[in-house]
Amino acid sequence: MSFQPVFVLFWEKVKESIENHTYAKLTLAKTIGDTELKNIYVRPVLLENDVFSLSVTARYKTEEIESFHSLDEAFIILAPYMNNPFLTALLFTTENDITFKLNKKRVGSIIEQAPTFKNASDVILEMKEKEFKISGQ
């Protein structure tokens, strides 16, 4: 059985946290073995003209590469990294920490725990203040 349907459910929680203004940060971590790519961090940004975007920062052993994507584009970019090389995606929200995890048999699960962060990201708070809606995502 593929883990992808469970990752889709996880991504729905990412979308909900942005829409509900509770998103703090998202990290892909726990690699299989010693890989060049160490982590991927995803944070919201407002680009010129208040265009909502996600900053995707891939941290390698020797460099960091940042790119900007819509919510849907970010899913397409991040999904292939699950199971190659990452086994875990951690979504931090002000309501709870949501972990997508692959076990040794590569079966996906979602675990919810008490929140680590008390506040949403600054961009999410700014969006809430402006009553900013994410459109066309």
mmCIF file with all atom_site columns, C-alpha atoms in Angstrom:
data_model
loop_
_atom_site.group_PDB
_atom_site.id
_atom_site.type_symbol
_atom_site.label_atom_id
_atom_site.label_alt_id
_atom_site.label_comp_id
_atom_site.label_asym_id
_atom_site.label_entity_id
_atom_site.label_seq_id
_atom_site.pdbx_PDB_ins_code
_atom_site.Cartn_x
_atom_site.Cartn_y
_atom_site.Cartn_z
_atom_site.occupancy
_atom_site.B_iso_or_equiv
_atom_site.pdbx_formal_charge
_atom_site.auth_seq_id
_atom_site.auth_comp_id
_atom_site.auth_asym_id
_atom_site.auth_atom_id
_atom_site.pdbx_PDB_model_num
ATOM 1   C CA . MET A 1 1   ? 0.000  0.000  0.000  1.00 0.00 ? 1   MET A CA 1
ATOM 2   C CA . SER A 1 2   ? 1.243  3.454  -0.871 1.00 0.00 ? 2   SER A CA 1
ATOM 3   C CA . PHE A 1 3   ? 1.813  6.106  1.783  1.00 0.00 ? 3   PHE A CA 1
ATOM 4   C CA . GLN A 1 4   ? 0.738  8.853  -0.631 1.00 0.00 ? 4   GLN A CA 1
ATOM 5   C CA . PRO A 1 5   ? -2.985 8.984  0.327  1.00 0.00 ? 5   PRO A CA 1
ATOM 6   C CA . VAL A 1 6   ? -1.922 9.577  3.943  1.00 0.00 ? 6   VAL A CA 1
ATOM 7   C CA . PHE A 1 7   ? 0.475  12.337 2.812  1.00 0.00 ? 7   PHE A CA 1
ATOM 8   C CA . VAL A 1 8   ? -2.421 13.955 0.916  1.00 0.00 ? 8   VAL A CA 1
ATOM 9   C CA . LEU A 1 9   ? -4.413 13.987 4.195  1.00 0.00 ? 9   LEU A CA 1
ATOM 10  C CA . PHE A 1 10  ? -1.400 15.523 5.930  1.00 0.00 ? 10  PHE A CA 1
ATOM 11  C CA . TRP A 1 11  ? -1.202 18.221 3.236  1.00 0.00 ? 11  TRP A CA 1
ATOM 12  C CA . GLU A 1 12  ? -4.898 19.010 3.804  1.00 0.00 ? 12  GLU A CA 1
ATOM 13  C CA . LYS A 1 13  ? -3.940 19.773 7.420  1.00 0.00 ? 13  LYS A CA 1
ATOM 14  C CA . VAL A 1 14  ? -1.201 22.093 6.125  1.00 0.00 ? 14  VAL A CA 1
ATOM 15  C CA . LYS A 1 15  ? -3.773 23.949 3.993  1.00 0.00 ? 15  LYS A CA 1
ATOM 16  C CA . GLU A 1 16  ? -6.257 24.129 6.885  1.00 0.00 ? 16  GLU A CA 1
ATOM 17  C CA . SER A 1 17  ? -3.619 25.557 9.228  1.00 0.00 ? 17  SER A CA 1
ATOM 18  C CA . ILE A 1 18  ? -2.828 28.318 6.722  1.00 0.00 ? 18  ILE A CA 1
ATOM 19  C CA . GLU A 1 19  ? -6.504 29.095 6.116  1.00 0.00 ? 19  GLU A CA 1
ATOM 20  C CA . ASN A 1 20  ? -7.220 29.072 9.873  1.00 0.00 ? 20  ASN A CA 1
ATOM 21  C CA . HIS A 1 21  ? -4.140 31.236 10.599 1.00 0.00 ? 21  HIS A CA 1
ATOM 22  C CA . THR A 1 22  ? -2.580 28.663 12.943 1.00 0.00 ? 22  THR A CA 1
ATOM 23  C CA . TYR A 1 23  ? 0.432  27.646 10.778 1.00 0.00 ? 23  TYR A CA 1
ATOM 24  C CA . ALA A 1 24  ? 3.821  28.128 12.463 1.00 0.00 ? 24  ALA A CA 1
ATOM 25  C CA . LYS A 1 25  ? 6.222  26.086 10.275 1.00 0.00 ? 25  LYS A CA 1
ATOM 26  C CA . LEU A 1 26  ? 6.730  22.881 8.318  1.00 0.00 ? 26  LEU A CA 1
ATOM 27  C CA . THR A 1 27  ? 9.899  20.790 8.242  1.00 0.00 ? 27  THR A CA 1
ATOM 28  C CA . LEU A 1 28  ? 10.827 17.639 6.335  1.00 0.00 ? 28  LEU A CA 1
ATOM 29  C CA . ALA A 1 29  ? 13.401 15.730 8.355  1.00 0.00 ? 29  ALA A CA 1
ATOM 30  C CA . LYS A 1 30  ? 14.845 12.367 9.391  1.00 0.00 ? 30  LYS A CA 1
ATOM 31  C CA . THR A 1 31  ? 16.674 11.169 6.322  1.00 0.00 ? 31  THR A CA 1
ATOM 32  C CA . ILE A 1 32  ? 17.455 7.633  5.316  1.00 0.00 ? 32  ILE A CA 1
ATOM 33  C CA . GLY A 1 33  ? 21.218 7.318  5.799  1.00 0.00 ? 33  GLY A CA 1
ATOM 34  C CA . ASP A 1 34  ? 23.773 10.075 5.268  1.00 0.00 ? 34  ASP A CA 1
ATOM 35  C CA . THR A 1 35  ? 22.380 12.228 2.473  1.00 0.00 ? 35  THR A CA 1
ATOM 36  C CA . GLU A 1 36  ? 23.463 15.499 0.854  1.00 0.00 ? 36  GLU A CA 1
ATOM 37  C CA . LEU A 1 37  ? 20.016 16.958 1.543  1.00 0.00 ? 37  LEU A CA 1
ATOM 38  C CA . LYS A 1 38  ? 19.558 17.405 5.290  1.00 0.00 ? 38  LYS A CA 1
ATOM 39  C CA . ASN A 1 39  ? 16.231 19.265 5.772  1.00 0.00 ? 39  ASN A CA 1
ATOM 40  C CA . ILE A 1 40  ? 13.557 21.150 3.908  1.00 0.00 ? 40  ILE A CA 1
ATOM 41  C CA . TYR A 1 41  ? 11.880 24.075 5.658  1.00 0.00 ? 41  TYR A CA 1
ATOM 42  C CA . VAL A 1 42  ? 8.615  25.583 4.438  1.00 0.00 ? 42  VAL A CA 1
ATOM 43  C CA . ARG A 1 43  ? 7.473  28.986 5.598  1.00 0.00 ? 43  ARG A CA 1
ATOM 44  C CA . PRO A 1 44  ? 4.837  31.404 4.322  1.00 0.00 ? 44  PRO A CA 1
ATOM 45  C CA . VAL A 1 45  ? 5.861  34.688 2.726  1.00 0.00 ? 45  VAL A CA 1
ATOM 46  C CA . LEU A 1 46  ? 4.052  37.596 1.129  1.00 0.00 ? 46  LEU A CA 1
ATOM 47  C CA . LEU A 1 47  ? 5.763  38.598 -2.091 1.00 0.00 ? 47  LEU A CA 1
ATOM 48  C CA . GLU A 1 48  ? 5.280  41.864 -4.002 1.00 0.00 ? 48  GLU A CA 1
ATOM 49  C CA . ASN A 1 49  ? 1.664  43.059 -4.165 1.00 0.00 ? 49  ASN A CA 1
ATOM 50  C CA . ASP A 1 50  ? 0.786  40.820 -1.194 1.00 0.00 ? 50  ASP A CA 1
ATOM 51  C CA . VAL A 1 51  ? 0.991  37.608 -3.220 1.00 0.00 ? 51  VAL A CA 1
ATOM 52  C CA . PHE A 1 52  ? 0.940  34.636 -0.830 1.00 0.00 ? 52  PHE A CA 1
ATOM 53  C CA . SER A 1 53  ? 3.682  32.122 -1.443 1.00 0.00 ? 53  SER A CA 1
ATOM 54  C CA . LEU A 1 54  ? 5.566  29.394 0.370  1.00 0.00 ? 54  LEU A CA 1
ATOM 55  C CA . SER A 1 55  ? 9.313  29.700 0.753  1.00 0.00 ? 55  SER A CA 1
ATOM 56  C CA . VAL A 1 56  ? 10.815 26.226 0.379  1.00 0.00 ? 56  VAL A CA 1
ATOM 57  C CA . THR A 1 57  ? 14.380 26.110 1.675  1.00 0.00 ? 57  THR A CA 1
ATOM 58  C CA . ALA A 1 58  ? 16.355 22.957 0.942  1.00 0.00 ? 58  ALA A CA 1
ATOM 59  C CA . ARG A 1 59  ? 19.309 22.687 3.296  1.00 0.00 ? 59  ARG A CA 1
ATOM 60  C CA . TYR A 1 60  ? 22.196 20.628 1.950  1.00 0.00 ? 60  TYR A CA 1
ATOM 61  C CA . LYS A 1 61  ? 25.531 19.812 3.609  1.00 0.00 ? 61  LYS A CA 1
ATOM 62  C CA . THR A 1 62  ? 27.250 22.725 1.854  1.00 0.00 ? 62  THR A CA 1
ATOM 63  C CA . GLU A 1 63  ? 24.490 25.143 0.793  1.00 0.00 ? 63  GLU A CA 1
ATOM 64  C CA . GLU A 1 64  ? 20.867 26.239 1.083  1.00 0.00 ? 64  GLU A CA 1
ATOM 65  C CA . ILE A 1 65  ? 18.579 26.747 -1.895 1.00 0.00 ? 65  ILE A CA 1
ATOM 66  C CA . GLU A 1 66  ? 15.374 28.763 -1.506 1.00 0.00 ? 66  GLU A CA 1
ATOM 67  C CA . SER A 1 67  ? 12.484 28.780 -3.957 1.00 0.00 ? 67  SER A CA 1
ATOM 68  C CA . PHE A 1 68  ? 8.959  30.228 -3.848 1.00 0.00 ? 68  PHE A CA 1
ATOM 69  C CA . HIS A 1 69  ? 5.792  28.350 -4.735 1.00 0.00 ? 69  HIS A CA 1
ATOM 70  C CA . SER A 1 70  ? 2.017  28.386 -4.470 1.00 0.00 ? 70  SER A CA 1
ATOM 71  C CA . LEU A 1 71  ? 0.409  25.999 -2.005 1.00 0.00 ? 71  LEU A CA 1
ATOM 72  C CA . ASP A 1 72  ? -0.390 23.476 -4.742 1.00 0.00 ? 72  ASP A CA 1
ATOM 73  C CA . GLU A 1 73  ? 3.060  23.763 -6.347 1.00 0.00 ? 73  GLU A CA 1
ATOM 74  C CA . ALA A 1 74  ? 4.702  23.195 -2.958 1.00 0.00 ? 74  ALA A CA 1
ATOM 75  C CA . PHE A 1 75  ? 2.815  19.916 -2.552 1.00 0.00 ? 75  PHE A CA 1
ATOM 76  C CA . ILE A 1 76  ? 3.994  18.733 -5.997 1.00 0.00 ? 76  ILE A CA 1
ATOM 77  C CA . ILE A 1 77  ? 7.587  19.667 -5.114 1.00 0.00 ? 77  ILE A CA 1
ATOM 78  C CA . LEU A 1 78  ? 7.623  18.207 -1.578 1.00 0.00 ? 78  LEU A CA 1
ATOM 79  C CA . ALA A 1 79  ? 5.722  14.931 -2.089 1.00 0.00 ? 79  ALA A CA 1
ATOM 80  C CA . PRO A 1 80  ? 8.548  13.167 -4.018 1.00 0.00 ? 80  PRO A CA 1
ATOM 81  C CA . TYR A 1 81  ? 10.946 13.835 -1.114 1.00 0.00 ? 81  TYR A CA 1
ATOM 82  C CA . MET A 1 82  ? 8.869  11.678 1.214  1.00 0.00 ? 82  MET A CA 1
ATOM 83  C CA . ASN A 1 83  ? 10.548 8.261  1.388  1.00 0.00 ? 83  ASN A CA 1
ATOM 84  C CA . ASN A 1 84  ? 13.469 9.646  -0.635 1.00 0.00 ? 84  ASN A CA 1
ATOM 85  C CA . PRO A 1 85  ? 15.238 10.763 1.515  1.00 0.00 ? 85  PRO A CA 1
ATOM 86  C CA . PHE A 1 86  ? 12.788 11.904 4.242  1.00 0.00 ? 86  PHE A CA 1
ATOM 87  C CA . LEU A 1 87  ? 10.762 9.733  6.593  1.00 0.00 ? 87  LEU A CA 1
ATOM 88  C CA . THR A 1 88  ? 9.105  12.548 8.557  1.00 0.00 ? 88  THR A CA 1
ATOM 89  C CA . ALA A 1 89  ? 7.221  15.774 7.873  1.00 0.00 ? 89  ALA A CA 1
ATOM 90  C CA . LEU A 1 90  ? 6.457  17.964 10.908 1.00 0.00 ? 90  LEU A CA 1
ATOM 91  C CA . LEU A 1 91  ? 3.716  20.582 10.764 1.00 0.00 ? 91  LEU A CA 1
ATOM 92  C CA . PHE A 1 92  ? 3.793  22.978 13.692 1.00 0.00 ? 92  PHE A CA 1
ATOM 93  C CA . THR A 1 93  ? 0.572  24.895 14.349 1.00 0.00 ? 93  THR A CA 1
ATOM 94  C CA . THR A 1 94  ? -0.708 26.839 17.331 1.00 0.00 ? 94  THR A CA 1
ATOM 95  C CA . GLU A 1 95  ? -3.321 24.122 17.917 1.00 0.00 ? 95  GLU A CA 1
ATOM 96  C CA . ASN A 1 96  ? -1.090 21.038 17.697 1.00 0.00 ? 96  ASN A CA 1
ATOM 97  C CA . ASP A 1 97  ? 2.004  19.512 16.175 1.00 0.00 ? 97  ASP A CA 1
ATOM 98  C CA . ILE A 1 98  ? 1.095  17.149 13.353 1.00 0.00 ? 98  ILE A CA 1
ATOM 99  C CA . THR A 1 99  ? 3.656  14.571 12.265 1.00 0.00 ? 99  THR A CA 1
ATOM 100 C CA . PHE A 1 100 ? 3.515  12.538 9.075  1.00 0.00 ? 100 PHE A CA 1
ATOM 101 C CA . LYS A 1 101 ? 5.746  9.511  9.560  1.00 0.00 ? 101 LYS A CA 1
ATOM 102 C CA . LEU A 1 102 ? 6.847  6.577  7.444  1.00 0.00 ? 102 LEU A CA 1
ATOM 103 C CA . ASN A 1 103 ? 7.686  3.386  9.324  1.00 0.00 ? 103 ASN A CA 1
ATOM 104 C CA . LYS A 1 104 ? 10.206 0.723  8.239  1.00 0.00 ? 104 LYS A CA 1
ATOM 105 C CA . LYS A 1 105 ? 7.623  -0.830 5.916  1.00 0.00 ? 105 LYS A CA 1
ATOM 106 C CA . ARG A 1 106 ? 7.003  2.667  4.426  1.00 0.00 ? 106 ARG A CA 1
ATOM 107 C CA . VAL A 1 107 ? 3.456  2.828  5.755  1.00 0.00 ? 107 VAL A CA 1
ATOM 108 C CA . GLY A 1 108 ? 2.402  6.406  6.478  1.00 0.00 ? 108 GLY A CA 1
ATOM 109 C CA . SER A 1 109 ? 0.721  7.606  9.657  1.00 0.00 ? 109 SER A CA 1
ATOM 110 C CA . ILE A 1 110 ? -0.310 10.937 11.119 1.00 0.00 ? 110 ILE A CA 1
ATOM 111 C CA . ILE A 1 111 ? 0.304  11.692 14.792 1.00 0.00 ? 111 ILE A CA 1
ATOM 112 C CA . GLU A 1 112 ? -1.019 14.764 16.603 1.00 0.00 ? 112 GLU A CA 1
ATOM 113 C CA . GLN A 1 113 ? 0.588  16.115 19.772 1.00 0.00 ? 113 GLN A CA 1
ATOM 114 C CA . ALA A 1 114 ? 0.388  19.210 21.965 1.00 0.00 ? 114 ALA A CA 1
ATOM 115 C CA . PRO A 1 115 ? 1.622  22.364 20.200 1.00 0.00 ? 115 PRO A CA 1
ATOM 116 C CA . THR A 1 116 ? 5.245  23.472 20.411 1.00 0.00 ? 116 THR A CA 1
ATOM 117 C CA . PHE A 1 117 ? 4.504  26.999 19.194 1.00 0.00 ? 117 PHE A CA 1
ATOM 118 C CA . LYS A 1 118 ? 2.210  29.466 20.924 1.00 0.00 ? 118 LYS A CA 1
ATOM 119 C CA . ASN A 1 119 ? 2.076  31.861 17.951 1.00 0.00 ? 119 ASN A CA 1
ATOM 120 C CA . ALA A 1 120 ? 1.561  31.393 14.242 1.00 0.00 ? 120 ALA A CA 1
ATOM 121 C CA . SER A 1 121 ? 4.271  32.624 11.872 1.00 0.00 ? 121 SER A CA 1
ATOM 122 C CA . ASP A 1 122 ? 4.560  36.406 11.493 1.00 0.00 ? 122 ASP A CA 1
ATOM 123 C CA . VAL A 1 123 ? 3.295  36.255 7.901  1.00 0.00 ? 123 VAL A CA 1
ATOM 124 C CA . ILE A 1 124 ? 0.237  34.227 8.924  1.00 0.00 ? 124 ILE A CA 1
ATOM 125 C CA . LEU A 1 125 ? -0.488 36.744 11.710 1.00 0.00 ? 125 LEU A CA 1
ATOM 126 C CA . GLU A 1 126 ? -0.130 39.591 9.218  1.00 0.00 ? 126 GLU A CA 1
ATOM 127 C CA . MET A 1 127 ? -2.536 37.811 6.851  1.00 0.00 ? 127 MET A CA 1
ATOM 128 C CA . LYS A 1 128 ? -5.049 37.385 9.660  1.00 0.00 ? 128 LYS A CA 1
ATOM 129 C CA . GLU A 1 129 ? -4.764 41.061 10.561 1.00 0.00 ? 129 GLU A CA 1
ATOM 130 C CA . LYS A 1 130 ? -5.361 42.089 6.937  1.00 0.00 ? 130 LYS A CA 1
ATOM 131 C CA . GLU A 1 131 ? -8.132 39.464 6.573  1.00 0.00 ? 131 GLU A CA 1
ATOM 132 C CA . PHE A 1 132 ? -6.084 38.190 3.657  1.00 0.00 ? 132 PHE A CA 1
ATOM 133 C CA . LYS A 1 133 ? -7.534 35.248 1.765  1.00 0.00 ? 133 LYS A CA 1
ATOM 134 C CA . ILE A 1 134 ? -5.436 32.810 -0.248 1.00 0.00 ? 134 ILE A CA 1
ATOM 135 C CA . SER A 1 135 ? -6.907 32.726 -3.719 1.00 0.00 ? 135 SER A CA 1
ATOM 136 C CA . GLY A 1 136 ? -6.034 30.756 -6.799 1.00 0.00 ? 136 GLY A CA 1
ATOM 137 C CA . GLN A 1 137 ? -4.119 28.135 -4.873 1.00 0.00 ? 137 GLN A CA 1
#
